[in-house]
Amino acid sequence: MPQARVHRIPARAPDDMTGLTRLIRDGVIDPTGIVAILGKTEGNGCVNDFTRAFAVAAVKAVLGTVLPAGAVNRIVYVMSGGTEGALAPHWLVLERSSYDEGRRPALAIGTSHTVDLPATGLGRRAQVEMVRVGVLAAMTEAGLDDPADVHFVQVKVPLLTAERIAAAGGAVRTTDTLKSMGLSRGAAALGVALALSELSEDQVTDQAIGNDIGLWSGRASTSAGVELHNHEIMVMGMSRQWSGPLVIDHAVMSDQLDVDPVRDAIIRLGLPIKAQLVPSERRRILAVLAKAEAGSSGRLRGHRHTMLDDSDISATRHARAFVGGVLAGLVGHAELFVSGGAEHQGPDGGGPVAIIAERE
Amino acid sequence: MPQARVHRIPARAPDDMTGLTRLIRDGVIDPTGIVAILGKTEGNGCVNDFTRAFAVAAVKAVLGTVLPAGAVNRIVYVMSGGTEGALAPHWLVLERSSYDEGRRPALAIGTSHTVDLPATGLGRRAQVEMVRVGVLAAMTEAGLDDPADVHFVQVKVPLLTAERIAAAGGAVRTTDTLKSMGLSRGAAALGVALALSELSEDQVTDQAIGNDIGLWSGRASTSAGVELHNHEIMVMGMSRQWSGPLVIDHAVMSDQLDVDPVRDAIIRLGLPIKAQLVPSERRRILAVLAKAEAGSSGRLRGHRHTMLDDSDISATRHARAFVGGVLAGLVGHAELFVSGGAEHQGPDGGGPVAIIAERE
Amino acid sequence: MPQARVHRIPARAPDDMTGLTRLIRDGVIDPTGIVAILGKTEGNGCVNDFTRAFAVAAVKAVLGTVLPAGAVNRIVYVMSGGTEGALAPHWLVLERSSYDEGRRPALAIGTSHTVDLPATGLGRRAQVEMVRVGVLAAMTEAGLDDPADVHFVQVKVPLLTAERIAAAGGAVRTTDTLKSMGLSRGAAALGVALALSELSEDQVTDQAIGNDIGLWSGRASTSAGVELHNHEIMVMGMSRQWSGPLVIDHAVMSDQLDVDPVRDAIIRLGLPIKAQLVPSERRRILAVLAKAEAGSSGRLRGHRHTMLDDSDISATRHARAFVGGVLAGLVGHAELFVSGGAEHQGPDGGGPVAIIAERE
Amino acid sequence: MPQARVHRIPARAPDDMTGLTRLIRDGVIDPTGIVAILGKTEGNGCVNDFTRAFAVAAVKAVLGTVLPAGAVNRIVYVMSGGTEGALAPHWLVLERSSYDEGRRPALAIGTSHTVDLPATGLGRRAQVEMVRVGVLAAMTEAGLDDPADVHFVQVKVPLLTAERIAAAGGAVRTTDTLKSMGLSRGAAALGVALALSELSEDQVTDQAIGNDIGLWSGRASTSAGVELHNHEIMVMGMSRQWSGPLVIDHAVMSDQLDVDPVRDAIIRLGLPIKAQLVPSERRRILAVLAKAEAGSSGRLRGHRHTMLDDSDISATRHARAFVGGVLAGLVGHAELFVSGGAEHQGPDGGGPVAIIAERE
């Protein structure tokens, strides 16, 4: 019976492989079991963020020395640029180990890769459907039959660049490269929502993508990268087909300050948090994965925010920094996987948060 | 017996005077009693942030229609640029009213203006001493005899620009305009520390300014602006010579996540906060004034942060966004006066927080 | 017979009125003759650039001390944010003086104000037509009968805000306020093109506005401002009804490096430029007004540029810095009025340039 | 007799190796002859610019497939971040080929690596001397006996990190890691100046390094990188011991607009440029290598620039964009190697420019 293991490793740079190398060398991580590697890298998280591709290249180079090329490429790599505020660059290495015994249900992980998405399909139903099918495939791989058991779906999506737009010949959904990231993230999130039965097929039209903020998944986290043309999908949930000490739960923040549902999820995971987690509790939180975004109304609890009007710093960077502060105030440190661009991921201005913890 | 009144007014732009104008017109604010106006404006909070000067010009233009010029210029204007994350642009109008009765001690406010600081004195003992004397003058005006009763000292300080450096002829402490802001803020904070007996004279040398991070005031908040050449000082504390419903207390955060002392201060002010203030409690918090900064070690609770290495976004902007999130997670909204650049204001990476509340 | 006068005044800040004040005090500028004031201010030139409004407020405050309010408001104010690279902040004060004699034809200036544009007309034929008529009115005022004599048309246009969109009831061209700025600038530029017979009526359809980059005016320069609901139009050209030493001509750059047409225009103005203007020649150039933009193909003469993919610095800022360098390399200094946002103003990636010079 | 060859290859991303790979595969480039690879990458060119390290990693990975590791590491890699304005990302591959015949003198290239620089020597005479000796060694390798024949010296220098400072025990020139980059670049440039007899030994004191802007080399270009502890030096000049079609010359711009010396150098290289190079001439320019910086006076030819006061965009980015425009206006395209950080490299606000061209 498989067991999921999660390793959180600090990163001194987008290509800092010292931690991963040491853990593999010391036998703590078995590279053949690695299912996915997530990285919070220190770029701008927007179009011209090359730290994500740099990180993927560095990880692949290291894994290439201990794994065959086919195995290296089957791993899902999700690099999320942007460590605004005090967010700490780090890696999350997700491993499928094969211990036989342990408590059940436990954290389960599955992955899938879609085929390449044509530039003209980006931000449209074609992308939604491609992701929906991919999520179902990853759920099957993880032994997650019931959508209710799924707590987190990470999808890495492509984006448009000036070059790709020119090559596509004008039939693209948008010619604004930064906007293409949002449309791609949004379409993928709606694909997750369909796979998890959070929405019905007829609700998700071409027109709704990027426009109807009432449609969202409470468990999708999507991020865009210039380095890929297809989708890389990872699903996490609680499965009786997996065992071990790790558990996962999730919450949906209704706005950037809605920290109570996150606190409740932490309590459900067995940690009696009141204000801020104390060090002994904090140690049992292995990973916090959250989406942050600036609410489109331009207001947060009645007060104006300026994130959407700032032409010097993109709203996604503001949102990561701020929500990073909100969540770090709860958890007690800032080595958190907060990513931006939460289109159709949680309600407008809010977002999903998943927490992986160790049982007592 | 004087009574302090505090009005928090949302701002739709740096020159949005609709709120102030209406409150004056409706008799809620008596312009003759205005002691200080603080503004959180939506610029970058750094060298080329003209929203601060624009705000001051707009406020002065409005007050000029109801007050003589001398009265307009006696008011202390403290504009703090930077509403990163969800921080909401707003005004804080501090009024000295003359009700005779009420509970004592109560919030007391005093101000003073120094003479112009020569560019060569910036970031040096000359500036420290100038501010020390100015703070004592403001304390006297406020009826605050004991430094222990002082909870917050705001000082607006000048900075160096390329033009001022050229005019000074090379004898300046630094030729880096952004760094001059930090040195000026730091020297002023040390002046506050001397006035409040937090440090002794011999500790504060030219060399220590900007370098010895072990020296700090737990109640100073200083901010730099290109629009002034002197210092504008405002002191707030609890005085038996003032009465009324308003009270003030302060906390010192030891790092950007050290929210417990702030919670304790809120509890001391009579609000039984647990996690996040609920709306009924939130209403009684009139103002939160905090300093935020990126710790110089490059680490927060053992995890690396990237604020100091980011050449796209200044560390002060990162810090305001993140600490804004931490504090807003506690208070429940983001209309908070979080300002950056906390040199010698609180311990390295932390900072002072003052809270003004209404008694039950 | 009227004579046009142009004063170029350096600005030390967006509200630096020392130059204007001195010239008025010294009798060099007669405020009653001021027709328009253009300002190159040091903001980001994008949505949250408050230096423009700050500049207008400062200029109006100064003029209000020497002119009646009606006269102050009849003046056309055009503030263009963004002094990237070495571009120098400065003012251009355009004056209609009344000397009787002098050489003819000479620089002529005319202005007009349209009625308010309904929100539903913005970015549509209604706006194009309104501007077309307004330009013709300004031409008449300037004594410019032949469109061929017109060399520069500056139009300040309105934009949509959330309030205006709500009031319009949904029939607006776009609900994206930032996008409305581009559509409004573009529609106005096409209105100029019709007035100057650069395009024919049937070419300019609703659909073409903001989409067909093949349609453009070689003499339009338009900028959007939240503070107006109508259009403020200024036309400059060569008229036999005006006399004096000043002359104007224009060029159209086909791309960001197409400096030869600008050189030719300078030669037509009587300056025998070869490489870079020498100081004696440079002195005779009173103003250079240019539009800059990043070509939408992502390429400049076959080489990739990264302006459109940069999420740290907006493409308009890159474009101003770079074209500022190209033009300053020709003129020999960087006190040039280079502005961004060139929708339908010159060909894609290029833009119009107008030069005002003094005859020998 | 060796022959120098220069390949300019466009880059679609910092790790775009398609051009290099193809040229090696097609036999156009013999990898065993590669002496140096320069890359203009699309990062911010400042502290957190990871595109440089990404580029080096990508190049080494490709070369590692065709060369032994020792050969890969003997090559000099100089990556300069920042393609502001329309500057085009590209590679310059410098090859030492071994054709026997051809015209003489011709472009000659030599390299050297110094021993590691102790942290305490950085920014001091020890570094100057180490670079001086290293430049002389590279000149010898290149067959350049007379300093007058040297036209360009590229030096890659180390910088200080927190770890290196701690290890050095406090005796370092600065504890500010960013400042250490400038001091290291400056000291290396002065080392070049001594090697080329541009300055005399007694002029270059510890105190002068980083302070005396009157001391400079007109042929040095230095850049700092965290990945090395020693210096990598590349010298280019005209030598009778080399033959072939390539020639090099250089110019020193006295300010950011001083384009005439560059034009003169192009004419000396045999291209009869008047205004902008026409396509047939442009084709013969193989590489333009220039340093750009914002003048410390805050003025350019008497007009204020705002580069040093901009807290949103670093001055080095403004400078590259603007000087990129100036030089591209001359050359006719923007695939130019313009880099920033010109401490002691050319006069204050100006910088050296080297041009490599093909003979007619």
Tab-separated table of C-alpha atoms in Angstrom, chain C residues 25-343:
chain	number	residue	atom	x	y	z
C	25	ARG	CA	6.439	88.160	-13.161
C	26	ASP	CA	9.158	89.304	-15.567
C	27	GLY	CA	6.617	89.983	-18.303
C	28	VAL	CA	8.058	87.338	-20.626
C	29	ILE	CA	4.772	85.454	-20.564
C	30	ASP	CA	1.486	87.346	-20.643
C	31	PRO	CA	-0.891	84.964	-18.832
C	32	THR	CA	-3.906	86.329	-20.697
C	33	GLY	CA	-2.420	84.963	-23.907
C	34	ILE	CA	-1.781	81.409	-22.694
C	35	VAL	CA	-3.602	78.961	-24.939
C	36	ALA	CA	-2.267	75.648	-23.680
C	37	ILE	CA	0.205	74.227	-21.182
C	38	LEU	CA	1.817	70.865	-21.788
C	39	GLY	CA	3.823	69.146	-19.107
C	40	LYS	CA	6.173	66.173	-19.205
C	41	THR	CA	5.929	64.869	-15.652
C	42	GLU	CA	7.967	62.225	-13.884
C	43	GLY	CA	5.333	59.618	-13.055
C	44	ASN	CA	4.865	56.219	-14.669
C	45	GLY	CA	2.479	57.543	-17.314
C	46	CYS	CA	0.070	54.724	-16.515
C	47	VAL	CA	-3.075	54.307	-14.429
C	48	ASN	CA	-1.730	55.332	-11.030
C	49	ASP	CA	0.282	58.288	-12.229
C	50	PHE	CA	-0.788	61.146	-9.987
C	51	THR	CA	1.953	63.480	-11.182
C	52	ARG	CA	-0.338	64.587	-14.027
C	53	ALA	CA	-3.182	65.696	-11.766
C	54	PHE	CA	-0.663	67.194	-9.353
C	55	ALA	CA	0.842	69.225	-12.188
C	56	VAL	CA	-2.544	70.490	-13.389
C	57	ALA	CA	-3.509	71.479	-9.844
C	58	ALA	CA	-0.229	73.346	-9.367
C	59	VAL	CA	-0.499	75.196	-12.683
C	60	LYS	CA	-4.113	76.162	-12.075
C	61	ALA	CA	-3.290	77.413	-8.586
C	62	VAL	CA	-0.601	79.717	-9.975
C	63	LEU	CA	-2.685	80.948	-12.888
C	64	GLY	CA	-5.619	81.489	-10.517
C	65	THR	CA	-3.643	84.266	-8.874
C	66	VAL	CA	-3.331	86.232	-12.127
C	67	LEU	CA	-6.354	85.196	-14.182
C	68	PRO	CA	-10.122	84.918	-13.567
C	69	ALA	CA	-11.375	81.336	-13.076
C	70	GLY	CA	-13.086	81.298	-16.471
C	71	ALA	CA	-9.832	82.131	-18.220
C	72	VAL	CA	-7.945	79.477	-16.250
C	73	ASN	CA	-10.404	76.821	-17.341
C	74	ARG	CA	-10.355	77.802	-21.023
C	75	ILE	CA	-6.673	76.885	-21.229
C	76	VAL	CA	-5.899	73.386	-22.527
C	77	TYR	CA	-3.769	71.364	-20.084
C	78	VAL	CA	-2.002	68.280	-21.392
C	79	MET	CA	0.173	66.437	-18.915
C	80	SER	CA	2.087	63.413	-20.137
C	81	GLY	CA	3.601	61.233	-17.436
C	82	GLY	CA	6.866	59.389	-17.864
C	83	THR	CA	10.423	60.745	-18.144
C	84	GLU	CA	12.148	57.431	-18.664
C	85	GLY	CA	15.775	57.266	-19.642
C	86	ALA	CA	17.207	60.762	-19.615
C	87	LEU	CA	13.990	62.502	-20.693
C	88	ALA	CA	13.821	65.794	-18.817
C	89	PRO	CA	10.661	66.955	-17.008
C	90	HIS	CA	9.545	70.239	-18.506
C	91	TRP	CA	6.653	72.521	-19.378
C	92	LEU	CA	5.639	73.866	-22.747
C	93	VAL	CA	3.637	77.068	-22.477
C	94	LEU	CA	1.926	78.027	-25.732
C	95	GLU	CA	0.969	81.655	-26.002
C	96	ARG	CA	-1.044	83.627	-28.509
C	97	SER	CA	0.565	87.027	-28.657
C	98	SER	CA	-0.574	89.973	-30.743
C	99	TYR	CA	2.415	91.448	-32.506
C	100	ASP	CA	1.366	92.927	-35.801
C	101	GLU	CA	4.291	92.278	-38.051
C	102	GLY	CA	6.589	89.413	-38.856
C	103	ARG	CA	7.200	86.718	-41.389
C	104	ARG	CA	4.327	84.668	-42.753
C	105	PRO	CA	3.145	81.951	-42.743
C	106	ALA	CA	3.989	81.150	-39.148
C	107	LEU	CA	3.071	78.804	-36.371
C	108	ALA	CA	-0.645	79.027	-35.595
C	109	ILE	CA	-2.445	77.576	-32.597
C	110	GLY	CA	-6.135	76.948	-32.147
C	111	THR	CA	-8.172	75.170	-29.521
C	112	SER	CA	-11.672	73.897	-29.009
C	113	HIS	CA	-13.678	72.054	-26.407
C	114	THR	CA	-16.325	69.556	-27.434
C	115	VAL	CA	-19.524	68.892	-25.537
C	116	ASP	CA	-19.567	65.960	-23.134
C	117	LEU	CA	-19.270	62.535	-24.708
C	118	PRO	CA	-21.885	60.040	-23.459
C	119	ALA	CA	-20.191	56.969	-21.968
C	120	THR	CA	-21.890	54.825	-24.596
C	121	GLY	CA	-20.193	56.778	-27.376
C	122	LEU	CA	-16.659	56.257	-26.112
C	123	GLY	CA	-14.483	54.206	-28.441
C	124	ARG	CA	-17.129	54.361	-31.142
C	125	ARG	CA	-18.009	56.351	-34.237
C	126	ALA	CA	-19.831	58.910	-32.075
C	127	GLN	CA	-16.532	59.871	-30.494
C	128	VAL	CA	-14.696	59.871	-33.813
C	129	GLU	CA	-17.269	62.261	-35.239
C	130	MET	CA	-17.257	64.505	-32.180
C	131	VAL	CA	-13.503	64.872	-32.382
C	132	ARG	CA	-13.569	65.391	-36.150
C	133	VAL	CA	-15.900	68.361	-35.715
C	134	GLY	CA	-13.875	69.670	-32.785
C	135	VAL	CA	-10.645	69.567	-34.761
C	136	LEU	CA	-12.254	71.487	-37.597
C	137	ALA	CA	-13.421	74.105	-35.085
C	138	ALA	CA	-9.911	74.444	-33.651
C	139	MET	CA	-8.509	74.736	-37.183
C	140	THR	CA	-10.929	77.544	-37.931
C	141	GLU	CA	-9.910	79.324	-34.743
C	142	ALA	CA	-6.281	78.948	-35.767
C	143	GLY	CA	-6.851	80.206	-39.288
C	144	LEU	CA	-5.857	76.860	-40.732
C	145	ASP	CA	-8.113	76.253	-43.708
C	146	ASP	CA	-6.133	73.558	-45.471
C	147	PRO	CA	-5.638	70.253	-43.611
C	148	ALA	CA	-2.219	70.055	-45.290
C	149	ASP	CA	-1.116	73.020	-43.177
C	150	VAL	CA	-1.874	71.200	-39.912
C	151	HIS	CA	1.162	69.525	-38.327
C	152	PHE	CA	0.034	68.479	-34.856
C	153	VAL	CA	-3.281	67.870	-33.152
C	154	GLN	CA	-3.312	67.196	-29.432
C	155	VAL	CA	-6.557	65.817	-28.010
C	156	LYS	CA	-7.278	65.189	-24.370
C	157	VAL	CA	-9.980	62.551	-24.123
C	158	PRO	CA	-12.263	61.161	-21.408
C	159	LEU	CA	-12.236	57.576	-20.151
C	160	LEU	CA	-14.716	55.254	-18.505
C	161	THR	CA	-14.882	54.740	-14.763
C	162	ALA	CA	-16.932	52.203	-12.849
C	163	GLU	CA	-19.447	54.951	-12.017
C	164	ARG	CA	-19.792	56.104	-15.609
C	165	ILE	CA	-20.225	52.536	-16.804
C	166	ALA	CA	-22.911	51.870	-14.212
C	167	ALA	CA	-24.726	55.084	-15.153
C	168	ALA	CA	-24.616	54.162	-18.836
C	169	GLY	CA	-26.463	50.935	-18.188
C	170	GLY	CA	-24.273	48.387	-19.885
C	171	ALA	CA	-24.232	49.646	-23.467
C	172	VAL	CA	-20.605	50.777	-23.289
C	173	ARG	CA	-17.878	49.592	-25.656
C	174	THR	CA	-15.848	48.082	-22.799
C	175	THR	CA	-16.210	47.649	-19.053
C	176	ASP	CA	-12.446	47.544	-18.589
C	177	THR	CA	-11.492	51.030	-17.464
C	178	LEU	CA	-7.856	50.708	-18.543
C	179	LYS	CA	-8.939	49.485	-21.957
C	180	SER	CA	-11.317	52.422	-22.255
C	181	MET	CA	-8.307	54.751	-22.184
C	182	GLY	CA	-6.813	53.119	-25.254
C	183	LEU	CA	-10.128	53.011	-27.115
C	184	SER	CA	-10.776	56.646	-26.336
C	185	ARG	CA	-7.298	57.697	-27.457
C	186	GLY	CA	-7.674	55.610	-30.595
C	187	ALA	CA	-11.126	56.913	-31.516
C	188	ALA	CA	-9.959	60.485	-31.059
C	189	ALA	CA	-6.911	59.851	-33.254
C	190	LEU	CA	-9.212	58.543	-35.978
C	191	GLY	CA	-11.342	61.664	-35.588
C	192	VAL	CA	-8.226	63.698	-36.242
C	193	ALA	CA	-7.451	61.553	-39.283
C	194	LEU	CA	-10.910	62.291	-40.722
C	195	ALA	CA	-10.630	66.015	-40.040
C	196	LEU	CA	-7.263	66.081	-41.806
C	197	SER	CA	-8.503	63.886	-44.711
C	198	GLU	CA	-5.917	61.229	-43.834
C	199	LEU	CA	-8.670	58.618	-43.908
C	200	SER	CA	-12.110	58.460	-45.465
C	201	GLU	CA	-15.374	58.177	-43.564
C	202	ASP	CA	-16.096	54.630	-44.668
C	203	GLN	CA	-12.766	53.306	-43.418
C	204	VAL	CA	-13.489	54.208	-39.817
C	205	THR	CA	-16.072	51.750	-38.532
C	206	ASP	CA	-16.938	50.901	-34.923
C	207	GLN	CA	-15.141	47.605	-35.405
C	208	ALA	CA	-11.971	49.231	-36.735
C	209	ILE	CA	-11.508	51.383	-33.637
C	210	GLY	CA	-8.899	49.765	-31.438
C	211	ASN	CA	-8.452	46.872	-33.858
C	212	ASP	CA	-7.322	47.906	-37.325
C	213	ILE	CA	-3.740	49.049	-36.789
C	214	GLY	CA	-3.514	49.940	-40.479
C	215	LEU	CA	-5.622	53.044	-39.834
C	216	TRP	CA	-3.819	56.003	-38.328
C	217	SER	CA	-3.226	59.700	-38.282
C	218	GLY	CA	0.288	60.982	-38.820
C	219	ARG	CA	-0.422	64.151	-36.879
C	220	ALA	CA	-2.595	63.103	-33.923
C	221	SER	CA	-1.421	62.875	-30.336
C	222	THR	CA	-4.119	61.908	-27.864
C	223	SER	CA	-4.087	61.337	-24.113
C	224	ALA	CA	-6.784	60.271	-21.679
C	225	GLY	CA	-7.714	61.836	-18.356
C	226	VAL	CA	-10.253	60.920	-15.732
C	227	GLU	CA	-10.993	64.553	-14.975
C	228	LEU	CA	-12.924	65.399	-18.117
C	229	HIS	CA	-16.073	64.197	-19.891
C	230	ASN	CA	-15.498	66.065	-23.123
C	231	HIS	CA	-12.513	66.640	-25.404
C	232	GLU	CA	-9.953	69.404	-25.223
C	233	ILE	CA	-8.378	69.922	-28.609
C	234	MET	CA	-5.327	71.867	-29.657
C	235	VAL	CA	-4.258	72.246	-33.279
C	236	MET	CA	-0.922	73.550	-34.501
C	237	GLY	CA	0.021	74.332	-38.060
C	238	MET	CA	1.404	76.917	-40.449
C	239	SER	CA	-0.979	79.780	-41.280
C	240	ARG	CA	-0.674	82.952	-43.327
C	241	GLN	CA	-3.001	84.551	-40.796
C	242	TRP	CA	-0.268	84.302	-38.177
C	243	SER	CA	3.171	85.836	-38.261
C	244	GLY	CA	6.398	85.646	-36.347
C	245	PRO	CA	9.602	83.706	-36.012
C	246	LEU	CA	8.165	80.278	-35.174
C	247	VAL	CA	7.581	77.452	-37.643
C	248	ILE	CA	6.364	73.878	-37.285
C	249	ASP	CA	6.677	70.695	-39.315
C	250	HIS	CA	6.140	67.035	-38.637
C	251	ALA	CA	7.327	63.564	-39.528
C	252	VAL	CA	5.996	60.040	-39.168
C	253	MET	CA	8.389	57.424	-37.839
C	254	SER	CA	7.541	54.030	-39.329
C	255	ASP	CA	9.243	52.255	-36.461
C	256	GLN	CA	11.124	53.191	-33.286
C	257	LEU	CA	14.373	53.667	-35.183
C	258	ASP	CA	13.025	55.514	-38.207
C	259	VAL	CA	14.825	58.736	-37.505
C	260	ASP	CA	15.386	59.853	-41.101
C	261	PRO	CA	11.944	61.431	-41.571
C	262	VAL	CA	12.528	63.437	-38.396
C	263	ARG	CA	15.875	64.599	-39.721
C	264	ASP	CA	14.204	65.602	-42.982
C	265	ALA	CA	11.592	67.609	-41.122
C	266	ILE	CA	14.319	69.412	-39.190
C	267	ILE	CA	16.071	70.194	-42.480
C	268	ARG	CA	12.807	71.504	-43.939
C	269	LEU	CA	12.623	73.826	-40.942
C	270	GLY	CA	15.911	75.334	-42.047
C	271	LEU	CA	18.391	73.520	-39.829
C	272	PRO	CA	21.112	71.785	-41.882
C	273	ILE	CA	21.437	68.824	-39.511
C	274	LYS	CA	23.826	66.036	-40.447
C	275	ALA	CA	24.405	63.800	-37.481
C	276	GLN	CA	23.444	65.440	-34.214
C	277	LEU	CA	22.360	69.048	-33.989
C	278	VAL	CA	25.235	71.226	-32.811
C	279	PRO	CA	24.532	73.594	-29.896
C	280	SER	CA	23.955	76.635	-32.098
C	281	GLU	CA	21.357	74.736	-34.129
C	282	ARG	CA	19.898	72.959	-31.122
C	283	ARG	CA	19.005	76.285	-29.585
C	284	ARG	CA	16.590	76.957	-32.429
C	285	ILE	CA	14.513	73.834	-31.713
C	286	LEU	CA	11.836	74.979	-29.279
C	287	ALA	CA	9.886	71.779	-28.878
C	288	VAL	CA	9.834	68.184	-30.057
C	289	LEU	CA	6.559	66.323	-29.524
C	290	ALA	CA	6.607	62.613	-30.280
C	291	LYS	CA	4.560	59.493	-29.671
C	292	ALA	CA	6.370	56.262	-28.846
C	293	GLU	CA	5.126	52.723	-28.643
C	294	ALA	CA	6.341	49.133	-28.671
C	295	GLY	CA	5.484	47.424	-31.936
C	296	SER	CA	2.846	44.755	-31.454
C	297	SER	CA	4.812	42.185	-33.473
C	298	GLY	CA	7.356	41.846	-30.682
C	299	ARG	CA	10.086	42.662	-33.200
C	300	LEU	CA	11.976	45.720	-34.331
C	301	ARG	CA	13.634	45.367	-37.721
C	302	GLY	CA	13.678	41.616	-37.359
C	303	HIS	CA	15.132	41.510	-33.857
C	304	ARG	CA	13.055	40.481	-30.884
C	305	HIS	CA	12.267	43.109	-28.275
C	306	THR	CA	11.058	42.218	-24.809
C	307	MET	CA	8.937	45.277	-24.040
C	308	LEU	CA	5.585	43.528	-24.326
C	309	ASP	CA	6.645	40.578	-22.165
C	310	ASP	CA	8.024	42.602	-19.285
C	311	SER	CA	5.804	42.410	-16.212
C	312	ASP	CA	8.088	44.659	-14.160
C	313	ILE	CA	8.149	47.694	-16.443
C	314	SER	CA	5.221	48.570	-18.689
C	315	ALA	CA	5.873	48.619	-22.418
C	316	THR	CA	4.957	52.300	-22.602
C	317	ARG	CA	7.828	53.119	-20.238
C	318	HIS	CA	10.321	51.070	-22.257
C	319	ALA	CA	9.117	52.758	-25.431
C	320	ARG	CA	9.477	56.282	-24.103
C	321	ALA	CA	12.991	55.571	-22.794
C	322	PHE	CA	14.177	54.026	-26.022
C	323	VAL	CA	12.585	56.449	-28.501
C	324	GLY	CA	13.704	59.230	-26.174
C	325	GLY	CA	17.257	58.010	-26.755
C	326	VAL	CA	16.779	57.763	-30.515
C	327	LEU	CA	15.413	61.311	-30.788
C	328	ALA	CA	17.820	62.804	-28.248
C	329	GLY	CA	20.684	61.298	-30.254
C	330	LEU	CA	19.447	63.424	-33.134
C	331	VAL	CA	18.529	66.627	-31.291
C	332	GLY	CA	21.429	66.578	-28.851
C	333	HIS	CA	19.457	66.876	-25.637
C	334	ALA	CA	16.639	65.025	-23.905
C	335	GLU	CA	14.185	67.771	-22.947
C	336	LEU	CA	11.724	66.235	-25.382
C	337	PHE	CA	7.978	65.692	-25.099
C	338	VAL	CA	7.889	61.961	-25.811
C	339	SER	CA	4.606	60.385	-24.769
C	340	GLY	CA	3.234	56.876	-24.973
C	341	GLY	CA	-0.048	55.275	-25.891
C	342	ALA	CA	-0.057	55.731	-29.650
C	343	GLU	CA	-3.240	53.895	-30.683
